[in-house]
N, CA, C and O atoms as a printed pandas DataFrame, in Angstrom:
     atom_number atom_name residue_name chain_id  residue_number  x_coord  y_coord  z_coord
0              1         N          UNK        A               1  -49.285   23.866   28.687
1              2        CA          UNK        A               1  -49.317   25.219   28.167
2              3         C          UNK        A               1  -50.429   25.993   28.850
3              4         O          UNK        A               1  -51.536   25.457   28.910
4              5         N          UNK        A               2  -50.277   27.002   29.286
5              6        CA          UNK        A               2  -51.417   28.080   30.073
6              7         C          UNK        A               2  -52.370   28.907   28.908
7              8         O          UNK        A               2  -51.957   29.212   27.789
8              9         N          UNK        A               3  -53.242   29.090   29.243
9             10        CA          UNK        A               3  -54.458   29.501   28.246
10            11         C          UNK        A               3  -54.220   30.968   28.523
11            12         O          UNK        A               3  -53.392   31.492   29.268
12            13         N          UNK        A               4  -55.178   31.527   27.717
13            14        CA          UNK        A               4  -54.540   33.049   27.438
14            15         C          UNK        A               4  -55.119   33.750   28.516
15            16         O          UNK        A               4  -54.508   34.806   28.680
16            17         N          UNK        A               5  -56.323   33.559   29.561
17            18        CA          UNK        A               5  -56.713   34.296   30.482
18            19         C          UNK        A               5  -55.241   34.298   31.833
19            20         O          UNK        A               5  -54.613   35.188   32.406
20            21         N          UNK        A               6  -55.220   32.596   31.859
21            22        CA          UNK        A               6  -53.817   32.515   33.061
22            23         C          UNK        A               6  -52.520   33.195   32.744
23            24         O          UNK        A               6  -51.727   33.570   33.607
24            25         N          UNK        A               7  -52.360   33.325   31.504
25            26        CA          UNK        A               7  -51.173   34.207   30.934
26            27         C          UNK        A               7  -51.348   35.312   30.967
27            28         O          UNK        A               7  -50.208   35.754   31.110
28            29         N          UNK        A               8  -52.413   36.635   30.916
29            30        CA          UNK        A               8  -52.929   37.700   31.611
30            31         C          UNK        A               8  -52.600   38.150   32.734
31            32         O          UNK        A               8  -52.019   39.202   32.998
32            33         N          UNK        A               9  -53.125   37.024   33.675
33            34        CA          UNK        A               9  -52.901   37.576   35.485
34            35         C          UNK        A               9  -51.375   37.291   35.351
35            36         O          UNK        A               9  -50.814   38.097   36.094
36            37         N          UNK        A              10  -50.649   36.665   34.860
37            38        CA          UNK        A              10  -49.489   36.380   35.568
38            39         C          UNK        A              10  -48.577   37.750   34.601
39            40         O          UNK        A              10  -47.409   37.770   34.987
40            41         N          UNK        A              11  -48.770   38.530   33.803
41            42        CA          UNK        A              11  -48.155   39.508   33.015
42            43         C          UNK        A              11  -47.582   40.339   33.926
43            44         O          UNK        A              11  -48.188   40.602   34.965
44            45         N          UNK        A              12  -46.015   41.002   33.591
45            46        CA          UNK        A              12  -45.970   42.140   34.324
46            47         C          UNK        A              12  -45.124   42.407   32.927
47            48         O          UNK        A              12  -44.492   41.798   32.063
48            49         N          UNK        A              13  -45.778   44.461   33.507
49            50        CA          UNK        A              13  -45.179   45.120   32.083
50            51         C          UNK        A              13  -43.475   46.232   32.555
51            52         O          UNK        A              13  -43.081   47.392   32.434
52            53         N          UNK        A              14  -43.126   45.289   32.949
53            54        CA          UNK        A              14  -41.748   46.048   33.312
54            55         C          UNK        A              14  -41.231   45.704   32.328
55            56         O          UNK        A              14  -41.672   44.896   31.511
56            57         N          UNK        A              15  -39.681   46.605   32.281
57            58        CA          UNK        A              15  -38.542   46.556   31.116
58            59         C          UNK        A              15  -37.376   45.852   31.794
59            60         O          UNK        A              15  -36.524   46.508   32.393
60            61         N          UNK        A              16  -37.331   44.622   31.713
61            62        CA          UNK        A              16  -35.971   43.870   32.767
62            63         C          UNK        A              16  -34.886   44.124   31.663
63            64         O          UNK        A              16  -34.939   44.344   30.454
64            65         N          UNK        A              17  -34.038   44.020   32.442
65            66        CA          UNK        A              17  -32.254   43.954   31.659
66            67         C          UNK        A              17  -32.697   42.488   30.630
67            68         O          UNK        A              17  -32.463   42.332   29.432
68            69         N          UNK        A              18  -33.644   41.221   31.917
69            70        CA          UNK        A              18  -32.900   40.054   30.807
70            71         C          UNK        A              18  -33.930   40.079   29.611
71            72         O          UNK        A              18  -33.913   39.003   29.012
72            73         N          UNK        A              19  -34.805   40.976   29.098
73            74        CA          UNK        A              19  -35.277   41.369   27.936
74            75         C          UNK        A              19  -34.399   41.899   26.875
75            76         O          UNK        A              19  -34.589   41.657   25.683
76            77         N          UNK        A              20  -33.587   42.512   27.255
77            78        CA          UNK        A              20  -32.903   43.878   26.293
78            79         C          UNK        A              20  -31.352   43.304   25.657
79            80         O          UNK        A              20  -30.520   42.594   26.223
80            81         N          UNK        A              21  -31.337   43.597   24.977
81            82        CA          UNK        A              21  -29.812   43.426   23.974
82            83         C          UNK        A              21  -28.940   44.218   24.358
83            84         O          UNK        A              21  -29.290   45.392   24.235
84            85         N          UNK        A              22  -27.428   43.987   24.989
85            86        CA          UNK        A              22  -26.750   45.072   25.640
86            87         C          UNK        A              22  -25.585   44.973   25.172
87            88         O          UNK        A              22  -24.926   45.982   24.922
88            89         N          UNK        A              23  -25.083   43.643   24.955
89            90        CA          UNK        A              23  -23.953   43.920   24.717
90            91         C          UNK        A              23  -23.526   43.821   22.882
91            92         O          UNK        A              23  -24.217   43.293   22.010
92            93         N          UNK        A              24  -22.239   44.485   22.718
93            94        CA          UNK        A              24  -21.781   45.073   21.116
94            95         C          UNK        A              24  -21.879   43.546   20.556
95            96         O          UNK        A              24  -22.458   43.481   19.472
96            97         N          UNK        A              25  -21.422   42.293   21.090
97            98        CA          UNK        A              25  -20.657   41.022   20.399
98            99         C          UNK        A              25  -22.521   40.416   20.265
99           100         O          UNK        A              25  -22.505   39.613   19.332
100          101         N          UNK        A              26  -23.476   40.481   20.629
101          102        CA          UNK        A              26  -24.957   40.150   20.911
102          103         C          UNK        A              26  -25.618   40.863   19.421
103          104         O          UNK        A              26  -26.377   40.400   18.569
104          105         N          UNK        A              27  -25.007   42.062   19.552
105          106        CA          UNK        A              27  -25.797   43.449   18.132
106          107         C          UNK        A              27  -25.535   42.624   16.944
107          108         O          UNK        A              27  -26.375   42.004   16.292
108          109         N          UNK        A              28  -23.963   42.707   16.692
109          110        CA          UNK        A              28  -22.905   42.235   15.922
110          111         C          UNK        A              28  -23.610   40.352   15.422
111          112         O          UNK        A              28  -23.363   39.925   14.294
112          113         N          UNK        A              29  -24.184   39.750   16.131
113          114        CA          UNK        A              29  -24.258   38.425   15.608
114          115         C          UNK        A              29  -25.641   38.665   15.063
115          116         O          UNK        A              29  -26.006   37.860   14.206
116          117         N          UNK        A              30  -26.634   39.799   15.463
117          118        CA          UNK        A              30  -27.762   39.617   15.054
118          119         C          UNK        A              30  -27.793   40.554   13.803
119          120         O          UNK        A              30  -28.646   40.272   12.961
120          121         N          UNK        A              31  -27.057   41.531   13.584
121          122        CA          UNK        A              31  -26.960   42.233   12.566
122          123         C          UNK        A              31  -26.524   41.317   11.262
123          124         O          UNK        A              31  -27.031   41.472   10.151
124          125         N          UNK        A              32  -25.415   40.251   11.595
125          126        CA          UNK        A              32  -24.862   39.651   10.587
126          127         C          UNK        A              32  -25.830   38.182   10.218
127          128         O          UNK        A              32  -25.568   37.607    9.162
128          129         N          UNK        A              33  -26.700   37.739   10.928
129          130        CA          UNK        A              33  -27.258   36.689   10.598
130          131         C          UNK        A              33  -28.870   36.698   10.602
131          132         O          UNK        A              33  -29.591   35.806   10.156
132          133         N          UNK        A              34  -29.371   38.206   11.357
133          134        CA          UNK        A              34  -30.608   38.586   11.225
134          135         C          UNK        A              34  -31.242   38.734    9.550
135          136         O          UNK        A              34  -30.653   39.087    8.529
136          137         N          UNK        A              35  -32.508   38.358    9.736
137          138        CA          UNK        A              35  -33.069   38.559    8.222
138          139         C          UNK        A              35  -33.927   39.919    8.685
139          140         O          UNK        A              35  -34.459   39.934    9.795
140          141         N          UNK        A              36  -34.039   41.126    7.727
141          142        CA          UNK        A              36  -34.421   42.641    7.628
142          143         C          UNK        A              36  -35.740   42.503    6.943
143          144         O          UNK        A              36  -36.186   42.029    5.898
144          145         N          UNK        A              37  -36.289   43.322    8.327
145          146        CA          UNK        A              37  -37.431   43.791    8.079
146          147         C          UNK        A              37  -37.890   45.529    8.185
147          148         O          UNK        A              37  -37.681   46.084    9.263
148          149         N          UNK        A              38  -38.471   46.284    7.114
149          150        CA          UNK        A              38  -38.770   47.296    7.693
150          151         C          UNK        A              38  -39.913   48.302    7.013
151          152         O          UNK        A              38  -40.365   47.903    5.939
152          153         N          UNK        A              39  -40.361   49.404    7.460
153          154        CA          UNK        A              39  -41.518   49.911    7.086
154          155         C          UNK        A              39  -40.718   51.572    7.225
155          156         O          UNK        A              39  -39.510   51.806    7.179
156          157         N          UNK        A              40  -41.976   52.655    7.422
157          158        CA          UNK        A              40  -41.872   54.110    7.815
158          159         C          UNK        A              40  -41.160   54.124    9.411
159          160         O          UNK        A              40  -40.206   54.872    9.625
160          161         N          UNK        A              41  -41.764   53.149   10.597
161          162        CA          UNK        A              41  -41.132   53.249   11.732
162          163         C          UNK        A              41  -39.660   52.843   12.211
163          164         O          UNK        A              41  -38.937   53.291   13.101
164          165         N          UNK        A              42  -39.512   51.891   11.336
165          166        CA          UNK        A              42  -37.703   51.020   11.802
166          167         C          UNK        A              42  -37.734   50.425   10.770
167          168         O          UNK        A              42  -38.475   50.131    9.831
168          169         N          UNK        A              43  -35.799   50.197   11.524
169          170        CA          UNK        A              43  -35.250   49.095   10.220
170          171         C          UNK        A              43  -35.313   48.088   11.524
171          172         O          UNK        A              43  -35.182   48.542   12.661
172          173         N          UNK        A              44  -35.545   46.537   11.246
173          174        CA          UNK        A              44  -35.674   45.638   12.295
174          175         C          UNK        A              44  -34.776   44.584   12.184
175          176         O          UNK        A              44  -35.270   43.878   11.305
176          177         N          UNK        A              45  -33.576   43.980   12.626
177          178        CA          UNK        A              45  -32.888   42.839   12.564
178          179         C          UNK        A              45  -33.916   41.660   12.859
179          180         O          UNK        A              45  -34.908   42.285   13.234
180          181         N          UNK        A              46  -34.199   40.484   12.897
181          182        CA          UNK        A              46  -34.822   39.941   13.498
182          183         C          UNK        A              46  -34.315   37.854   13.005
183          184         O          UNK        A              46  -34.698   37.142   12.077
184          185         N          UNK        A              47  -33.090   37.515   14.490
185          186        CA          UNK        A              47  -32.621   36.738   14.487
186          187         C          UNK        A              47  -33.441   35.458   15.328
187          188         O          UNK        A              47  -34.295   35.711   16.177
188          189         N          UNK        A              48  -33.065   34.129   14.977
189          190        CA          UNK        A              48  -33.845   32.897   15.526
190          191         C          UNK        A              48  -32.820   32.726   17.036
191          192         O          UNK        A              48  -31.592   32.674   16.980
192          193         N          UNK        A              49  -33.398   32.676   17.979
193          194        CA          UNK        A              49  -32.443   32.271   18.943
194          195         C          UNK        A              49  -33.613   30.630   19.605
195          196         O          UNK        A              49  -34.668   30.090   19.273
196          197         N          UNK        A              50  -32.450   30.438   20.750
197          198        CA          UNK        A              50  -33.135   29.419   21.169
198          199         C          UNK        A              50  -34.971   29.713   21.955
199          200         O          UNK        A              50  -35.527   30.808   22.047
200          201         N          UNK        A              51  -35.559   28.294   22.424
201          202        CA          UNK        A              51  -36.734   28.551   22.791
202          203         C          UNK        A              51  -36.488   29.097   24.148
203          204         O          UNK        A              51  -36.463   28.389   25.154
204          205         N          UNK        A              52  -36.239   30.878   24.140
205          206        CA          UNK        A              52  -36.384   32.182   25.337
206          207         C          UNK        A              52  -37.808   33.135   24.838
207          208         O          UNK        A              52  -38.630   33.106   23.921
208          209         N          UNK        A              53  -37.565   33.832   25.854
209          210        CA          UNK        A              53  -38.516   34.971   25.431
210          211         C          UNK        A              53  -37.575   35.772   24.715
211          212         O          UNK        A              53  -36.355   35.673   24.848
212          213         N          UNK        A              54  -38.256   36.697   23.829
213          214        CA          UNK        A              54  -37.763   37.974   22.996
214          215         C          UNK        A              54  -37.295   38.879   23.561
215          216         O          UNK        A              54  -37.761   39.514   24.507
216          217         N          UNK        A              55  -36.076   39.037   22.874
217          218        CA          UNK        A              55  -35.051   39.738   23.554
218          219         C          UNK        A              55  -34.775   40.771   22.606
219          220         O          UNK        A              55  -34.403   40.237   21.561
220          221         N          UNK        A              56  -34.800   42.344   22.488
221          222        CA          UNK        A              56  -34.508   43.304   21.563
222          223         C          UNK        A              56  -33.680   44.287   22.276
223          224         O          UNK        A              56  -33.498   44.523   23.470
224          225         N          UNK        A              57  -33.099   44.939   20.853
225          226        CA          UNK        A              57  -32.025   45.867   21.306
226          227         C          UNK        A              57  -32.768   47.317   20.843
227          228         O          UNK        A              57  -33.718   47.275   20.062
228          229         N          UNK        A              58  -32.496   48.014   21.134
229          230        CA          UNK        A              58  -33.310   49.440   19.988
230          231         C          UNK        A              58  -31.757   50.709   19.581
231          232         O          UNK        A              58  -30.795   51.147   20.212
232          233         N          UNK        A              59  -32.175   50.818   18.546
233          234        CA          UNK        A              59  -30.777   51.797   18.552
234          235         C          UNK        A              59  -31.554   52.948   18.100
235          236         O          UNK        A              59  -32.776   52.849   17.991
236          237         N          UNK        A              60  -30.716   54.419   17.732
237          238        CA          UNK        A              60  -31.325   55.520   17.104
238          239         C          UNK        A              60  -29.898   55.974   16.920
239          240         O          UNK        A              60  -29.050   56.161   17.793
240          241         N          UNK        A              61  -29.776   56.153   15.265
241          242        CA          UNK        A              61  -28.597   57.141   14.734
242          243         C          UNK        A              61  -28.919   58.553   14.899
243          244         O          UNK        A              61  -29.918   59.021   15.444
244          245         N          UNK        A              62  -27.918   59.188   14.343
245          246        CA          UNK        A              62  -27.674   60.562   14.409
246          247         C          UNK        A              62  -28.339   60.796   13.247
247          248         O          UNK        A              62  -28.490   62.008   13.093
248          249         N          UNK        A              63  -28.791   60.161   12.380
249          250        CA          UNK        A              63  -29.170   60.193   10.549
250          251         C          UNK        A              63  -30.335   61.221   11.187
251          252         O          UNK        A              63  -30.400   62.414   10.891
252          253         N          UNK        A              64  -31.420   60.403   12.300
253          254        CA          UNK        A              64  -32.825   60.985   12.366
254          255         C          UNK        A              64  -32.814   61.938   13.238
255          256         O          UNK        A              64  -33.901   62.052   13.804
256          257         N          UNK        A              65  -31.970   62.715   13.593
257          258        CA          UNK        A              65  -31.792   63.884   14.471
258          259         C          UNK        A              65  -30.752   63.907   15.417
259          260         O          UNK        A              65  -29.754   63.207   15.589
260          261         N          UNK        A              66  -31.308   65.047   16.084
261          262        CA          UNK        A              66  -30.406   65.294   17.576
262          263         C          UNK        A              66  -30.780   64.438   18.997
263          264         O          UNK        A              66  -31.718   63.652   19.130
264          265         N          UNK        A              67  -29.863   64.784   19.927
265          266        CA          UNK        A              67  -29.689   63.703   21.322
266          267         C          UNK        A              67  -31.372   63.577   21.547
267          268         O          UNK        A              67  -31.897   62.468   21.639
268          269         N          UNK        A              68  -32.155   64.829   21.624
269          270        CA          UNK        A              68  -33.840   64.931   22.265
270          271         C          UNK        A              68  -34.614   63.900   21.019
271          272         O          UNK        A              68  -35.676   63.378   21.358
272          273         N          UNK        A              69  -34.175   63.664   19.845
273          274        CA          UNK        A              69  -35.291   63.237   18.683
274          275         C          UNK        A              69  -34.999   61.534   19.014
275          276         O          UNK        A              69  -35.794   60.631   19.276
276          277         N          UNK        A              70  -33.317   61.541   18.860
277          278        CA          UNK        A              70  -32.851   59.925   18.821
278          279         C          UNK        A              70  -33.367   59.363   20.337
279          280         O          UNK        A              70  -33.612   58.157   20.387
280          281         N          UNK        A              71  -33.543   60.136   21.541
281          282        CA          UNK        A              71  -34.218   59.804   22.752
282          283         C          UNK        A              71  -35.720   59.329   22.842
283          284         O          UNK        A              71  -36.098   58.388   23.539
284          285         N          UNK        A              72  -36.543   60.129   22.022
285          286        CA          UNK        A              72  -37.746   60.097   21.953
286          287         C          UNK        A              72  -38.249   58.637   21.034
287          288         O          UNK        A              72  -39.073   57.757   21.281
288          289         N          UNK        A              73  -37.262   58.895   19.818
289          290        CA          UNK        A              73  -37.574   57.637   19.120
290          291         C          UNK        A              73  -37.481   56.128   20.068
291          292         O          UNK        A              73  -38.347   55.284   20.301
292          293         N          UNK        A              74  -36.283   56.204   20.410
293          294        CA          UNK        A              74  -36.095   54.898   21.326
294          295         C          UNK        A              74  -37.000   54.873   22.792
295          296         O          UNK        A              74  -37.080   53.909   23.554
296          297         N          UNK        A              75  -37.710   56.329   22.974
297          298        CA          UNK        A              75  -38.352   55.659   24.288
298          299         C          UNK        A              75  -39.933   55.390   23.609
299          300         O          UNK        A              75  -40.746   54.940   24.417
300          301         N          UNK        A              76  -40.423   55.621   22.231
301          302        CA          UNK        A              76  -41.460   55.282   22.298
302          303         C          UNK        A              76  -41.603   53.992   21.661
303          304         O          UNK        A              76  -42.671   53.383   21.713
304          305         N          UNK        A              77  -40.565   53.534   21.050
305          306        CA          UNK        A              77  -40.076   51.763   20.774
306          307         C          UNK        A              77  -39.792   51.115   21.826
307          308         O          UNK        A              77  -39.954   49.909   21.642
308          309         N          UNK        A              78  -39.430   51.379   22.884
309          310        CA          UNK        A              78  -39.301   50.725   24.223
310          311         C          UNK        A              78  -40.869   50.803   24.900
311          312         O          UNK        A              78  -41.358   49.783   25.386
312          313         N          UNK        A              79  -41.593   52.056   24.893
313          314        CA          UNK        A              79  -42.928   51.737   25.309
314          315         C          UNK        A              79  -43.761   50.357   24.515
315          316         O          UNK        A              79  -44.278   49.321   24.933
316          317         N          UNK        A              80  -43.565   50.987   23.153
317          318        CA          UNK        A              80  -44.834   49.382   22.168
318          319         C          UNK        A              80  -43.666   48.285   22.645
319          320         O          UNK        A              80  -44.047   47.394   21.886
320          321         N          UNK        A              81  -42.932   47.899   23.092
321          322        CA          UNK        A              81  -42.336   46.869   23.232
322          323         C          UNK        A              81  -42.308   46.436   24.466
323          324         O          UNK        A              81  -42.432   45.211   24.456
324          325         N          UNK        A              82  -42.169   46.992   25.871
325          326        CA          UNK        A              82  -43.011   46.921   26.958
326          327         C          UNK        A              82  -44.365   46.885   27.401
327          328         O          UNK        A              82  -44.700   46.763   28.579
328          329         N          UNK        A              83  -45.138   46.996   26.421
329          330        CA          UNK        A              83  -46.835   47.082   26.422
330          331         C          UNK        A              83  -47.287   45.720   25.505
331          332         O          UNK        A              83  -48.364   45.136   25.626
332          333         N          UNK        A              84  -46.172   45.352   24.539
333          334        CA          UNK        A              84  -46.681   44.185   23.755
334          335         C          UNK        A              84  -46.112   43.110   23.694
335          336         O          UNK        A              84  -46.259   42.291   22.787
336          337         N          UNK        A              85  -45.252   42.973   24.854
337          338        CA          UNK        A              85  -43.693   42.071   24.226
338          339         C          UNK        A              85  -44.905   40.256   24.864
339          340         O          UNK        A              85  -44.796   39.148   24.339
340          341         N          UNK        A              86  -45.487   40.472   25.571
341          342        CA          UNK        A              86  -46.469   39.547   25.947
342          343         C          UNK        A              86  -47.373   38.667   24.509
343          344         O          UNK        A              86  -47.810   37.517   24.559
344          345         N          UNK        A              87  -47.442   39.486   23.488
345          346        CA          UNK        A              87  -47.968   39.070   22.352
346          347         C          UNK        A              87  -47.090   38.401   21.141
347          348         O          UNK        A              87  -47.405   37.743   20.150
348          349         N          UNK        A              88  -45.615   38.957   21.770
349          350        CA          UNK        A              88  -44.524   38.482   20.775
350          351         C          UNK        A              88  -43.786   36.803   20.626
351          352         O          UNK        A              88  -42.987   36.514   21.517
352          353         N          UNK        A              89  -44.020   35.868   19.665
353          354        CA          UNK        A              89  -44.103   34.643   19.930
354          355         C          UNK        A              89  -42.417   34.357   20.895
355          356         O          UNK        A              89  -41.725   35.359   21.074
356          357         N          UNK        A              90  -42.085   33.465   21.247
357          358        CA          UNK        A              90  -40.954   33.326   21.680
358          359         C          UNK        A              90  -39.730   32.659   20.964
359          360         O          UNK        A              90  -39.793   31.796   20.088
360          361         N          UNK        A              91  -38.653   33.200   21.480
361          362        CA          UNK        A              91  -37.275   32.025   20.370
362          363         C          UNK        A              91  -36.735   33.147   19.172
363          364         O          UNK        A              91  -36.237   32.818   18.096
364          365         N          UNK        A              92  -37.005   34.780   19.722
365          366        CA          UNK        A              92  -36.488   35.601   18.321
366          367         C          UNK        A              92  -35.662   36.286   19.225
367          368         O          UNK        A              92  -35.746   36.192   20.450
368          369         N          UNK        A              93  -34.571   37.229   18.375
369          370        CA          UNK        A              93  -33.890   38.939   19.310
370          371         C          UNK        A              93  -33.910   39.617   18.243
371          372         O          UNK        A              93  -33.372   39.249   17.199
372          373         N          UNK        A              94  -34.306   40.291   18.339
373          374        CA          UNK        A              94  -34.576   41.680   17.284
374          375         C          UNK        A              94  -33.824   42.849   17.588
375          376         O          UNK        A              94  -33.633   43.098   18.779
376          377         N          UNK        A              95  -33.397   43.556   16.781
377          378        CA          UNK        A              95  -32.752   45.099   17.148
378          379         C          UNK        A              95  -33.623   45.900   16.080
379          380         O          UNK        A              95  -33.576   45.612   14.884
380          381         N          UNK        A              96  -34.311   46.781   16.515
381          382        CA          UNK        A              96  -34.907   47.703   16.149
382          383         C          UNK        A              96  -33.880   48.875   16.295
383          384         O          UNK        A              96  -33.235   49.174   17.300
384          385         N          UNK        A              97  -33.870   49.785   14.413
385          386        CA          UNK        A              97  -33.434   50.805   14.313
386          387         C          UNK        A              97  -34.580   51.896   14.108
387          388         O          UNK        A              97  -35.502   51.986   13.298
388          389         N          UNK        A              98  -34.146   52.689   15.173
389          390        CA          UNK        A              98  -35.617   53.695   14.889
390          391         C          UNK        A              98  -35.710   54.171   13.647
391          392         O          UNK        A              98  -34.688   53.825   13.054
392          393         N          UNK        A              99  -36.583   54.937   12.780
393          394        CA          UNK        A              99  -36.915   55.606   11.478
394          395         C          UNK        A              99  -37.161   57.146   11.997
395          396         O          UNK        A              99  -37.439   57.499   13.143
396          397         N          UNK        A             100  -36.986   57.941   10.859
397          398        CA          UNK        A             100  -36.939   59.502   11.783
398          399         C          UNK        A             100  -38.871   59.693   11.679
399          400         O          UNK        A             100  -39.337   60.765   12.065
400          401         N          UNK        A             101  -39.822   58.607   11.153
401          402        CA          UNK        A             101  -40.904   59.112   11.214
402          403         C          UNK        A             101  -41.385   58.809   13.127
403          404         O          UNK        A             101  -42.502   58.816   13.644
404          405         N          UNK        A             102  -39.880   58.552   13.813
405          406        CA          UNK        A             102  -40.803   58.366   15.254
406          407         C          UNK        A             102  -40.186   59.262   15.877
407          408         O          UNK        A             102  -39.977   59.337   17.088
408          409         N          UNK        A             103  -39.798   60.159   14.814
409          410        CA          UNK        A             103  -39.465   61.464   15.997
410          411         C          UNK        A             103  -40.621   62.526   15.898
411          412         O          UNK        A             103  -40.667   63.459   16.700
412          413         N          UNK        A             104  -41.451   62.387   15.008
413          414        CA          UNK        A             104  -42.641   63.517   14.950
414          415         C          UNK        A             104  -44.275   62.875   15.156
415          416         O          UNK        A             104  -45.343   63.487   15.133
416          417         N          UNK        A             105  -44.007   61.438   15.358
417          418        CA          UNK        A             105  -45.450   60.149   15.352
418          419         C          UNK        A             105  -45.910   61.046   16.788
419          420         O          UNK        A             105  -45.251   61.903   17.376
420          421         N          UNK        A             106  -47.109   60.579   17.067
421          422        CA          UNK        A             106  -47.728   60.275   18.850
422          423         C          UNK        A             106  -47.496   58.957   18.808
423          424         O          UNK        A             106  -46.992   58.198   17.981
424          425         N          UNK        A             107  -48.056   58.823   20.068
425          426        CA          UNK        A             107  -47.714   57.136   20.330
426          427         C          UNK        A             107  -48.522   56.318   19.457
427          428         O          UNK        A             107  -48.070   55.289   18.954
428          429         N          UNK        A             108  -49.889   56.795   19.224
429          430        CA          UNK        A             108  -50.712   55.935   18.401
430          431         C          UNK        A             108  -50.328   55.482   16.954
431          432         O          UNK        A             108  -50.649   54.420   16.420
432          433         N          UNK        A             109  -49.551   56.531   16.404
433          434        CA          UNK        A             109  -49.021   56.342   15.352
434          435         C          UNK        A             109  -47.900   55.223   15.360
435          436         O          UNK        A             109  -47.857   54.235   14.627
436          437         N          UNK        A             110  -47.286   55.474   16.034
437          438        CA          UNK        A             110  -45.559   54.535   16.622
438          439         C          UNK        A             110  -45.999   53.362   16.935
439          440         O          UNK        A             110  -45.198   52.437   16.796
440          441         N          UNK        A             111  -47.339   53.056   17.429
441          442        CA          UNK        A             111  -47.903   51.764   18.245
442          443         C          UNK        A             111  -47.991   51.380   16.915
443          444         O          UNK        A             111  -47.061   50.727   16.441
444          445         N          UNK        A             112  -48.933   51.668   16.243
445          446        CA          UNK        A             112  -49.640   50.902   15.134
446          447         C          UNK        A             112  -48.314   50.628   13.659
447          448         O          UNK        A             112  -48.439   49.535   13.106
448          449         N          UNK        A             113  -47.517   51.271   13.272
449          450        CA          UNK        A             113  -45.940   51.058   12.566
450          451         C          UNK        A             113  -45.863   50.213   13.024
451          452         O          UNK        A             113  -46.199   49.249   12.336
452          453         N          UNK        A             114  -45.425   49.925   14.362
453          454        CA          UNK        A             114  -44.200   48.830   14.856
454          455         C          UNK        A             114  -44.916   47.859   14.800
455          456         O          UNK        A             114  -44.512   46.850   14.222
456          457         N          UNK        A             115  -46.411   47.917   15.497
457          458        CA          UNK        A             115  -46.878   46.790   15.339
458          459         C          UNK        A             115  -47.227   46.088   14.196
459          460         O          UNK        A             115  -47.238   44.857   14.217
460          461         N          UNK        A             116  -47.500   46.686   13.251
461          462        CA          UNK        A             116  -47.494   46.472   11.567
462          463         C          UNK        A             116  -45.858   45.635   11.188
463          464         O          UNK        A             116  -45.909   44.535   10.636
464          465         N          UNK        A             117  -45.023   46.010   11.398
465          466        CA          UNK        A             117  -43.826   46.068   11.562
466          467         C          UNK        A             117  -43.385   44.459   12.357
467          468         O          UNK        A             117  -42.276   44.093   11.967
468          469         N          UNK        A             118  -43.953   43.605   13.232
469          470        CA          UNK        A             118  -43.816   43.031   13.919
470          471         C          UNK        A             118  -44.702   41.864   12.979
471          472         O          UNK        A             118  -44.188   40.784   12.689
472          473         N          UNK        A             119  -46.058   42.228   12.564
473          474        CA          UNK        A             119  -47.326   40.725   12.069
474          475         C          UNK        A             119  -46.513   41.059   10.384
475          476         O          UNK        A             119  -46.710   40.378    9.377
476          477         N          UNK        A             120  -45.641   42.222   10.474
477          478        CA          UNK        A             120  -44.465   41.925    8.453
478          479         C          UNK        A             120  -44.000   40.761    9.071
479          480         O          UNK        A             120  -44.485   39.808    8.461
480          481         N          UNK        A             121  -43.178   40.324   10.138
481          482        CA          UNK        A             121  -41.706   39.970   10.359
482          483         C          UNK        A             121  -42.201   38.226   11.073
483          484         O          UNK        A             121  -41.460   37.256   11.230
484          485         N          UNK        A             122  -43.867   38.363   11.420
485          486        CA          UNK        A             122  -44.699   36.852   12.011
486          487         C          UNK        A             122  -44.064   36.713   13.164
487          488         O          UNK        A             122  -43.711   35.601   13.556
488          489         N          UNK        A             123  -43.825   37.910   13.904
489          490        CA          UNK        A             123  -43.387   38.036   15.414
490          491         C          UNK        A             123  -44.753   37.807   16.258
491          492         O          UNK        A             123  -44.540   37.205   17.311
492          493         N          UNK        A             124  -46.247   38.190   16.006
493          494        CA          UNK        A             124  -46.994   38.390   16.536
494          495         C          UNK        A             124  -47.904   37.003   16.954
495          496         O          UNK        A             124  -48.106   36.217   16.028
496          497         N          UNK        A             125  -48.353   36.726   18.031
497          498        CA          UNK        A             125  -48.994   35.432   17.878
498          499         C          UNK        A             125  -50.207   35.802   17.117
499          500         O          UNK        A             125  -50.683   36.863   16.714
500          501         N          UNK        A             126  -50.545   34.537   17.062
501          502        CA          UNK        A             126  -52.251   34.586   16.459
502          503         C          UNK        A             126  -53.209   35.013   17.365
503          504         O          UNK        A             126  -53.084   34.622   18.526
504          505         N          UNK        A             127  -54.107   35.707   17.088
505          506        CA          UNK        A             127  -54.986   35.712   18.316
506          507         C          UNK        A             127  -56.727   35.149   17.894
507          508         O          UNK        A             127  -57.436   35.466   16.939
508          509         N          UNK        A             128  -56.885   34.581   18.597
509          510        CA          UNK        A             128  -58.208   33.365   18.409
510          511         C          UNK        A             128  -59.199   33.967   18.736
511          512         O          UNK        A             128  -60.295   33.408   18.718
C-alpha cells in the first residue's frame, strides 16, 4: 500500500470517462439497490461495487431550474468531485442529484455540502 505523500505525486485531477456513470442500465442498478443519502446540496445514491475506484454519475432535474441553473449545479458537483475524488475510499458508484441550493451556493458553499454529504454517507477516508 503507498503512503499518503507517494499517493500525492502520483494524483492527477482530470475528469476521465472511466470515473463517470454513463450509461441508463449503470443509473437504473444504482438507483434500485443504492442506499440514500442526502442534505441541502443533493440527493446521493450510493451503491457497493467491486474493489475500483469511485465511479459517479451527477444528474440535475428540471425541479431546480432552467438549462443555465441545472448546468451550473452539475458543473460545480463535478468540480468537488474532481478536486476530491482522491480522498474518496474505493469500491462505491454514487449518482449525485443536484439540490436547487447549488444553483445560488459559490463554490465554497457547494464544496463544504457535498463534502458534509460524502463523511454522512463514510465515503471519505480517515485522515491521520
Amino acid at each position: 500500500m503507498l503512503n499518503l505523500e507517494e499517493r500525492k505525486e502520483d494524483r492527477r485531477y482530470t475528469l476521465d470517462r472511466s470515473f463517470r456513470i454513463r450509461q441508463s442500465r449503470e443509473y437504473r442498478k444504482i438507483y434500485s439497490r443504492g442506499k440514500r443519502f442526502s442534505n441541502r446540496a443533493a440527493l446521493m445514491y450510493v451503491a457497493k461495487a467491486k474493489n475500483k475506484p469511485v465511479r459517479i454519475g451527477f444528474v440535475a432535474t428540471k425541479h431546480i431550474g432552467h438549462a443555465f441553473a441545472r448546468n451550473r449545479a452539475k458543473r460545480l458537483m463535478k468540480e468537488v468531485y474532481r478536486l476530491h475524488r482522491h480522498e474518496l475510499v474505493s469500491g462505491y458508484e454514487l449518482i449525485m442529484l443536484a439540490g436547487s441550493f447549488l444553483t445560488r451556493a459559490s463554490f465554497y458553499e457547494a464544496e463544504k455540502a457535498i463534502l458534509a454529504l460524502w463523511r454522512k454517507a463514510g465515503l471519505m477516508e480517515n485522515k491521520r
